[in-house]
CSV table of C-alpha atoms in Angstrom, one decimal:
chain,number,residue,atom,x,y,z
A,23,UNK,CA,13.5,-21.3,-4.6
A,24,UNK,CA,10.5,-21.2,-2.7
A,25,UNK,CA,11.9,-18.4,-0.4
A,26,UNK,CA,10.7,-14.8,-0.1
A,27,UNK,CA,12.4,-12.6,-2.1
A,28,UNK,CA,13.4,-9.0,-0.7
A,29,UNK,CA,12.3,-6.1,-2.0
A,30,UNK,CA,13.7,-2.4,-1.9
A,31,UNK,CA,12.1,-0.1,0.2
A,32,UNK,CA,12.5,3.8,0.7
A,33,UNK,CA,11.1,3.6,3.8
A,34,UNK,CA,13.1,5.3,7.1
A,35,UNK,CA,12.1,2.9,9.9
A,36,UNK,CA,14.6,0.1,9.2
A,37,UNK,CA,11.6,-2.4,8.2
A,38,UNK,CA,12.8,-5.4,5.9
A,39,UNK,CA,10.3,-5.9,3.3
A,40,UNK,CA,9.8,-9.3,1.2
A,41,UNK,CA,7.4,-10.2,-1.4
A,42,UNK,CA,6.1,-14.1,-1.1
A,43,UNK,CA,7.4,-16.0,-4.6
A,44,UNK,CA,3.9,-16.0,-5.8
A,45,UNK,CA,3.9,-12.2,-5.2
A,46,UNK,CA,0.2,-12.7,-3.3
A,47,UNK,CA,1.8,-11.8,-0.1
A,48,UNK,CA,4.4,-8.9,1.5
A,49,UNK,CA,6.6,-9.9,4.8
A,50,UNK,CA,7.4,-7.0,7.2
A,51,UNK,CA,9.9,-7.0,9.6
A,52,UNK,CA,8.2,-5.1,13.2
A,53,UNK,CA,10.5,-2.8,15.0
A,54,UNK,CA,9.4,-3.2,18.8
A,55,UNK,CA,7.4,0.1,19.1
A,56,UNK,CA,5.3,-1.6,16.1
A,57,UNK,CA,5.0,-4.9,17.7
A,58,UNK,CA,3.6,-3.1,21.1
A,59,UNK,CA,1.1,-1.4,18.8
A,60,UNK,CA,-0.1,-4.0,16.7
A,61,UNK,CA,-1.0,-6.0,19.9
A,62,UNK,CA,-3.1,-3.4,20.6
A,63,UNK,CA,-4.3,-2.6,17.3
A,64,UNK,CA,-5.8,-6.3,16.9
A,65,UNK,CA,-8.0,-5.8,19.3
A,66,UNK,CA,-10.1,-3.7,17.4
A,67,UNK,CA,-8.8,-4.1,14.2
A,68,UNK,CA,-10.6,-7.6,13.9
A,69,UNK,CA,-14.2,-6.4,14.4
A,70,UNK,CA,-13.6,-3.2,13.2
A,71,UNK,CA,-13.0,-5.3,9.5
A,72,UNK,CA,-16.1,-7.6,10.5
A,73,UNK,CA,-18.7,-5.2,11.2
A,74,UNK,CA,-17.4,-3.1,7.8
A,75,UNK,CA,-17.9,-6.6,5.9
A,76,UNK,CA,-14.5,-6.3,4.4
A,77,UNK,CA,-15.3,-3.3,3.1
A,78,UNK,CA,-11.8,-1.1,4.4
A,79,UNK,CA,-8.1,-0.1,2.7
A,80,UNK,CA,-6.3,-0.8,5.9
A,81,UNK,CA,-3.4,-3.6,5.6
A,82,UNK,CA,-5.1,-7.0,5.2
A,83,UNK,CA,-2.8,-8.5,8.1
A,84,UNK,CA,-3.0,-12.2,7.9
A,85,UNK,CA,-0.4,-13.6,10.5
A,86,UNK,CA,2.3,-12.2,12.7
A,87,UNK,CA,5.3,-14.3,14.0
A,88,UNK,CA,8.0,-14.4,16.2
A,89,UNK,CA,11.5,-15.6,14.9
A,90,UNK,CA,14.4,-16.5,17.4
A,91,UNK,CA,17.8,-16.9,16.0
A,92,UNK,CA,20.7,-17.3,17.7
A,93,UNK,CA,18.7,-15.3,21.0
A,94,UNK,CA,17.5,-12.6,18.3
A,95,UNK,CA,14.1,-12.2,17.9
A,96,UNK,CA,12.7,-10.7,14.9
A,97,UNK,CA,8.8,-9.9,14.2
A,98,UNK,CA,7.4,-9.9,11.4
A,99,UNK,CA,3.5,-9.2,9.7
A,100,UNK,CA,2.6,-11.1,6.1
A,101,UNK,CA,0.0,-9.4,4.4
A,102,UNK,CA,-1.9,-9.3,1.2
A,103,UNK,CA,0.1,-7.4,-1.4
A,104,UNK,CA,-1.5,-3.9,-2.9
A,105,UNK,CA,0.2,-4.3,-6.1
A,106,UNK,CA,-1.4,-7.0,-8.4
A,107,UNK,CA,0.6,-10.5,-9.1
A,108,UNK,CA,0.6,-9.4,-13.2
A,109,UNK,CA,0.1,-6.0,-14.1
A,110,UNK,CA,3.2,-3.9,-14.5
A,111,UNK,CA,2.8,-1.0,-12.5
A,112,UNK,CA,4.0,2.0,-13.9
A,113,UNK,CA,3.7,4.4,-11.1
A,114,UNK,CA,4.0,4.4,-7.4
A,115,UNK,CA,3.2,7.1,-4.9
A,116,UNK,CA,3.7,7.1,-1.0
A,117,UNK,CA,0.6,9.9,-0.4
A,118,UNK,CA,0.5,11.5,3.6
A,119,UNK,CA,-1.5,14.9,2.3
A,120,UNK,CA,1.5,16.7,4.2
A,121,UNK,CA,4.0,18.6,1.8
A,122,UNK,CA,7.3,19.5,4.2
A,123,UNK,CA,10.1,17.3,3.1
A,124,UNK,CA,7.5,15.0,1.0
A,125,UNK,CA,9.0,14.5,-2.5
A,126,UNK,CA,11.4,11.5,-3.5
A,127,UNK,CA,15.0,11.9,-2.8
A,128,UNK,CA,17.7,11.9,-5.9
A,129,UNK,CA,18.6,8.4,-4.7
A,130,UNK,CA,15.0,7.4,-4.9
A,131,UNK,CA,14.4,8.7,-8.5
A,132,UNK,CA,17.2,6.7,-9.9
A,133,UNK,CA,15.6,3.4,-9.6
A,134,UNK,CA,13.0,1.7,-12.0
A,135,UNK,CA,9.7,2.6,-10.4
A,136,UNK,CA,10.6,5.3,-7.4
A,137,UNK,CA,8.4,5.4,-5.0
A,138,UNK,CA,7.0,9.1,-5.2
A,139,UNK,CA,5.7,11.3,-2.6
A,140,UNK,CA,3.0,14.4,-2.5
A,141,UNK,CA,4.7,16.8,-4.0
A,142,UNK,CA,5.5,14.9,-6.9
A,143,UNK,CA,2.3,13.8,-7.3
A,144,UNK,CA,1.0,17.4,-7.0
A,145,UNK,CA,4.1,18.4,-9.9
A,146,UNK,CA,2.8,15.6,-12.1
A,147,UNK,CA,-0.6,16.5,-12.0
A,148,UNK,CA,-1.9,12.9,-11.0
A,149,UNK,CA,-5.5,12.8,-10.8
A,150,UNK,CA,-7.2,9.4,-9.7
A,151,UNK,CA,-9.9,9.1,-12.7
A,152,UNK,CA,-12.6,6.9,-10.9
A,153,UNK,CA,-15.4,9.1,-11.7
A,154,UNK,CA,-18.4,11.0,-9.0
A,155,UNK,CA,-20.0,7.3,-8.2
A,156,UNK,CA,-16.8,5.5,-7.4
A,157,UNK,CA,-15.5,8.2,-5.4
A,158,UNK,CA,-18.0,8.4,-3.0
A,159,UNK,CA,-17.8,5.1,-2.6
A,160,UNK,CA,-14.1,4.8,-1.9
A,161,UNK,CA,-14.4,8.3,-0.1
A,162,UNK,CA,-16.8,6.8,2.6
A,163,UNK,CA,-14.6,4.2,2.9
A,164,UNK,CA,-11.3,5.9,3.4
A,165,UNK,CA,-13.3,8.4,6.1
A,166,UNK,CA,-14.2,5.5,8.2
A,167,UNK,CA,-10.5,3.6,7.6
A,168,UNK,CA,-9.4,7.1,9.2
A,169,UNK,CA,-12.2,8.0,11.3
A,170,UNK,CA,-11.1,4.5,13.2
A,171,UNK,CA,-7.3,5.1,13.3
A,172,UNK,CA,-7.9,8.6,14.5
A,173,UNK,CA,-10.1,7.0,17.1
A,174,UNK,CA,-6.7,4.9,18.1
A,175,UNK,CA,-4.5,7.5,18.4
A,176,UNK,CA,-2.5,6.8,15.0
A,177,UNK,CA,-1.2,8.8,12.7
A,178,UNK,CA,1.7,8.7,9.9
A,179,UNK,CA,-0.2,6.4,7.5
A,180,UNK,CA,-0.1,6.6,3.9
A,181,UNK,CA,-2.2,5.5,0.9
A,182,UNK,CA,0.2,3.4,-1.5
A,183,UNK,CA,-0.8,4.1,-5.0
A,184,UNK,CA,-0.2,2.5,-7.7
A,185,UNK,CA,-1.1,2.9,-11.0
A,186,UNK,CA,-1.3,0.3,-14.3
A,187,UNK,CA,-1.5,2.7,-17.9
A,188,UNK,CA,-3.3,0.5,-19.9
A,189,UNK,CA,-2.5,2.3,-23.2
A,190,UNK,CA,1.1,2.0,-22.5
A,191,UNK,CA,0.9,-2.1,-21.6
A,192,UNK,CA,-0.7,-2.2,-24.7
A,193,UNK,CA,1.9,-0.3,-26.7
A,194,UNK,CA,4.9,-2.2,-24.9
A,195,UNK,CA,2.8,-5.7,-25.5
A,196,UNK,CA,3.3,-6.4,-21.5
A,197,UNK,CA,0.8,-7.2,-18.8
A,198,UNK,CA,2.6,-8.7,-16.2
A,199,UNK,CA,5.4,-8.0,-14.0
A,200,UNK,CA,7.2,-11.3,-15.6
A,201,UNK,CA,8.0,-12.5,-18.4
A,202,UNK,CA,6.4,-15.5,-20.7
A,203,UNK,CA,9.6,-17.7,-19.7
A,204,UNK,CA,9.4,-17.0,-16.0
A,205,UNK,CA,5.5,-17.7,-16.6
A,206,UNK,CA,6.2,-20.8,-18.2
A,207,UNK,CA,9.4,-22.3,-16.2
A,208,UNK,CA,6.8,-21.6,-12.9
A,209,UNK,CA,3.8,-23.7,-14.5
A,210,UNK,CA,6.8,-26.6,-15.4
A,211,UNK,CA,8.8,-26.2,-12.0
A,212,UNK,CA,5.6,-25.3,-9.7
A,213,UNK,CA,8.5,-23.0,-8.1
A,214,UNK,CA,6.5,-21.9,-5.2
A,215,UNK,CA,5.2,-25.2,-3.5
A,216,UNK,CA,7.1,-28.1,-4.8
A,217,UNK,CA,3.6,-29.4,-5.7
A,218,UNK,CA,0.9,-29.0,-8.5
A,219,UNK,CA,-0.8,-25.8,-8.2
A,220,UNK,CA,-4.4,-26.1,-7.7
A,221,UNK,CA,-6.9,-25.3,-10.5
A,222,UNK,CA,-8.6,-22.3,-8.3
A,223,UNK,CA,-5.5,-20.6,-6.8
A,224,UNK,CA,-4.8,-17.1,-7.1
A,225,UNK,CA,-1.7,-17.9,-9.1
A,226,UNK,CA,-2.9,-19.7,-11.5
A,227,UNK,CA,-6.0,-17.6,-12.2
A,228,UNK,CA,-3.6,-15.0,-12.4
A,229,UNK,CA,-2.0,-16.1,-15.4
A,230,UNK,CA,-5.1,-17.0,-17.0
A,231,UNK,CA,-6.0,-13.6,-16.9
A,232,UNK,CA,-2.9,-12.2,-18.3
A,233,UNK,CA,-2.7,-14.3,-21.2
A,234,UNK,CA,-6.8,-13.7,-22.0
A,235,UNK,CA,-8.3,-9.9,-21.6
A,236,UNK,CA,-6.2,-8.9,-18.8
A,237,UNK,CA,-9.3,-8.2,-16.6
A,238,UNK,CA,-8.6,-7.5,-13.1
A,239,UNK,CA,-10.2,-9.9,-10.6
A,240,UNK,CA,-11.5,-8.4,-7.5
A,241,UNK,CA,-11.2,-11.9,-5.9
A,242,UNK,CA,-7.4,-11.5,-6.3
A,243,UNK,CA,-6.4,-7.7,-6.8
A,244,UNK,CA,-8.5,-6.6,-3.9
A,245,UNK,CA,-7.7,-3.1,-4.0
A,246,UNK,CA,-7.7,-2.5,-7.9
A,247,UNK,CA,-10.2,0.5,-9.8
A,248,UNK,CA,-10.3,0.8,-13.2
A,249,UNK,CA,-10.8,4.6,-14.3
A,250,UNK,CA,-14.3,5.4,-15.7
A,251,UNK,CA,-14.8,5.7,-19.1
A,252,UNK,CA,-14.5,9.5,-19.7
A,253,UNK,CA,-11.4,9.4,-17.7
A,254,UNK,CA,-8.1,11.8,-19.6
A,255,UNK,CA,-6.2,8.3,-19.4
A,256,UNK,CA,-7.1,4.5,-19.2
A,257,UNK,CA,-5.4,3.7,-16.3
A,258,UNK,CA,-5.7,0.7,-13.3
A,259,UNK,CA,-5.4,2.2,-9.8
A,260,UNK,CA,-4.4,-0.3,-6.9
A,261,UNK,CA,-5.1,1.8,-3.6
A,262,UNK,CA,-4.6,1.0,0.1
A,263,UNK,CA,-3.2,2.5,3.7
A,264,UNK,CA,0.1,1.3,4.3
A,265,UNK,CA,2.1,2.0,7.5
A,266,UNK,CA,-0.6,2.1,10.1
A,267,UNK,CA,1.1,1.2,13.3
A,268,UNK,CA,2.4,5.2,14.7
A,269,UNK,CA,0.8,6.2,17.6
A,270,UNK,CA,0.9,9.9,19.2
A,271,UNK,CA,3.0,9.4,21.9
A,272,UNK,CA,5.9,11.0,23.4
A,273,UNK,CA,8.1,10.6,20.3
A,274,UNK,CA,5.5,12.0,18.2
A,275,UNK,CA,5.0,15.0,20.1
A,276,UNK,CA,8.8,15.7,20.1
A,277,UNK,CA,9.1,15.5,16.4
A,278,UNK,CA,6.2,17.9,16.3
A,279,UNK,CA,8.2,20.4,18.3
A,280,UNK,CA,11.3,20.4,16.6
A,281,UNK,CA,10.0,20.4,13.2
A,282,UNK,CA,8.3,23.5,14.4
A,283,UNK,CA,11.1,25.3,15.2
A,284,UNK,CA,12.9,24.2,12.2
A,285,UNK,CA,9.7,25.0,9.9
A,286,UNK,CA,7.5,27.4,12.2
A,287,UNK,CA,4.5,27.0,13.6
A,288,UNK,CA,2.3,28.4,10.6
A,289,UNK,CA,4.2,25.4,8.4
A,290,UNK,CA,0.7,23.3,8.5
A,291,UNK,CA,2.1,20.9,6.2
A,292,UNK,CA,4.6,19.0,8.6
A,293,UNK,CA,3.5,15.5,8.5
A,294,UNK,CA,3.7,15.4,12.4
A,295,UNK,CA,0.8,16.2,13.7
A,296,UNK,CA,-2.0,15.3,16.3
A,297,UNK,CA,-3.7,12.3,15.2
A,298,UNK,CA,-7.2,14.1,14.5
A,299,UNK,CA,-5.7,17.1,12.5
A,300,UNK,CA,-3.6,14.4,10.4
A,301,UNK,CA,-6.8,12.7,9.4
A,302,UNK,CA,-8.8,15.7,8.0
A,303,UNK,CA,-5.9,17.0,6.5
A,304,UNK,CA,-5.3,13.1,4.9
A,305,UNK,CA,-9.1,13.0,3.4
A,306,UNK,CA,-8.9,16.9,2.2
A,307,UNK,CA,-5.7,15.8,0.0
A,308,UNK,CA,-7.6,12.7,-1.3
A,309,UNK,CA,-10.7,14.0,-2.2
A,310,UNK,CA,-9.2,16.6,-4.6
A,311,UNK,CA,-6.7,13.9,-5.5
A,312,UNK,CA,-9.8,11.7,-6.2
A,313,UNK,CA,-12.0,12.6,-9.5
């Protein structure tokens, strides 16, 4: 029971995605383009985070492995989960700043919580309500996040956004993305480790939380913003850059071609684009995205 259980994703690479039982940590499967480049990424990835002081939205990798079973190797990246471990999150966008081919499919829009895209987001009039102050703050964050993957050569990130409505928790009388039984069979059964769970653990403070003022921790949900107090909606944002491993290459360039010929070449909202002009274009979308 202590296993990782999978999770659903729209994604097109193939990637197998799994959420750790304590739902602190996500498991991705590497394809072996991905693998290449996240050799390479590390390399300045590690005091790139260092010299920021932590202060970044890319991927919070933790630990990459090789797995061999029967002469099949798999790779795979655990990192920190965006989403936190007890808020229901109500909405979910995949965000580029490109609009070609960038809403959810009809397949997509049938589940629970879709994962939108840019032109949804843009049809439902999301705004991320963090006020003036905040924003430049996460702004000059998100310019030097890019700034260094442009640097790299990457491109075809996204920022995964998710979004708690407070109001509506409230009127549903739910907080967390289980229920009190699951809450309470995991502080009997210790599901996750077979052991007691220690006093200070993520898990556990967790469910403190959820069963007090709801509060979000920035110890645990790392990439949560509350919206300021005059925003049109009282709302918990969880924000970070997902999918960070494309580099320009060869393959890149192709698909540049042929979706302009398929789109033309004054189509400027392909997502498939040189590394630099992907980046500006990126931070133009977020900053009006951003209030």
């Amino acid at each position: 029971r202590s296993q990782p259980v999978a999770i659903d994703s729209p994604g097109r690479s193939g990637a197998r995605f799994y959420n750790s039982c304590d739902k602190m940590y996500i498991v991705k499967t590497l394809i072996s383009d991905e693998v290449e480049q996240m050799h390479a990424l590390l390399k300045e990835y590690h005091p790139y985070v260092v010299n920021r002081h932590g202060k970044t939205l890319l991927p919070q990798y933790l630990a990459m492995y090789r797995l061999t079973v029967d002469n099949i190797e798999t790779y795979c990246v655990v990192m920190r989960n965006v989403f936190s471990t007890f808020l229901q999150i109500h909405k979910k966008y995949d965000l580029k700043g490109s609009t070609v081919d960038r809403e959810a499919s009809v397949k997509e829009l049938e589940k629970d919580l879709p994962t939108l895209k840019d032109n949804d987001f843009m049809k439902d009039g999301t705004k991320i309500y963090i006020g003036e102050e905040a924003k430049q703050q996460l702004m000059e964050t998100l310019t030097a996040d890019v700034e260094f993957l442009m640097r790299l050569h990457l491109m075809d990130y996204s920022l995964l956004l998710g979004i708690h409505d407070i109001a509506r928790a409230e009127m549903d009388g739910v907080t967390q993305n289980e229920s009190e039984e699951d809450a309470i069979e995991e502080e009997d059964d210790d599901e996750c480790s077979g052991v007691p769970t220690p006093p200070d653990s993520p898990n556990t403070a967790a469910r403190e939380r959820a069963t007090s003022n709801g509060a979000i921790d920035p110890d645990v949900e790392i990439y949560a913003i509350e919206s300021n107090e005059s925003a049109a909606r009282r709302e918990i944002y969880f924000m970070a850059l997902i999918d960070v491993l494309t580099h320009y290459g060869v393959k890149k360039q192709a698909a540049k071609a042929a979706k302009t010929v398929k789109y033309g070449s004054n189509a400027d909202g392909i997502s498939t684009v040189e590394p630099d002009q992907y980046g500006r274009r990126f931070l133009d979308f977020m900053n009006q995205a951003i209030v």
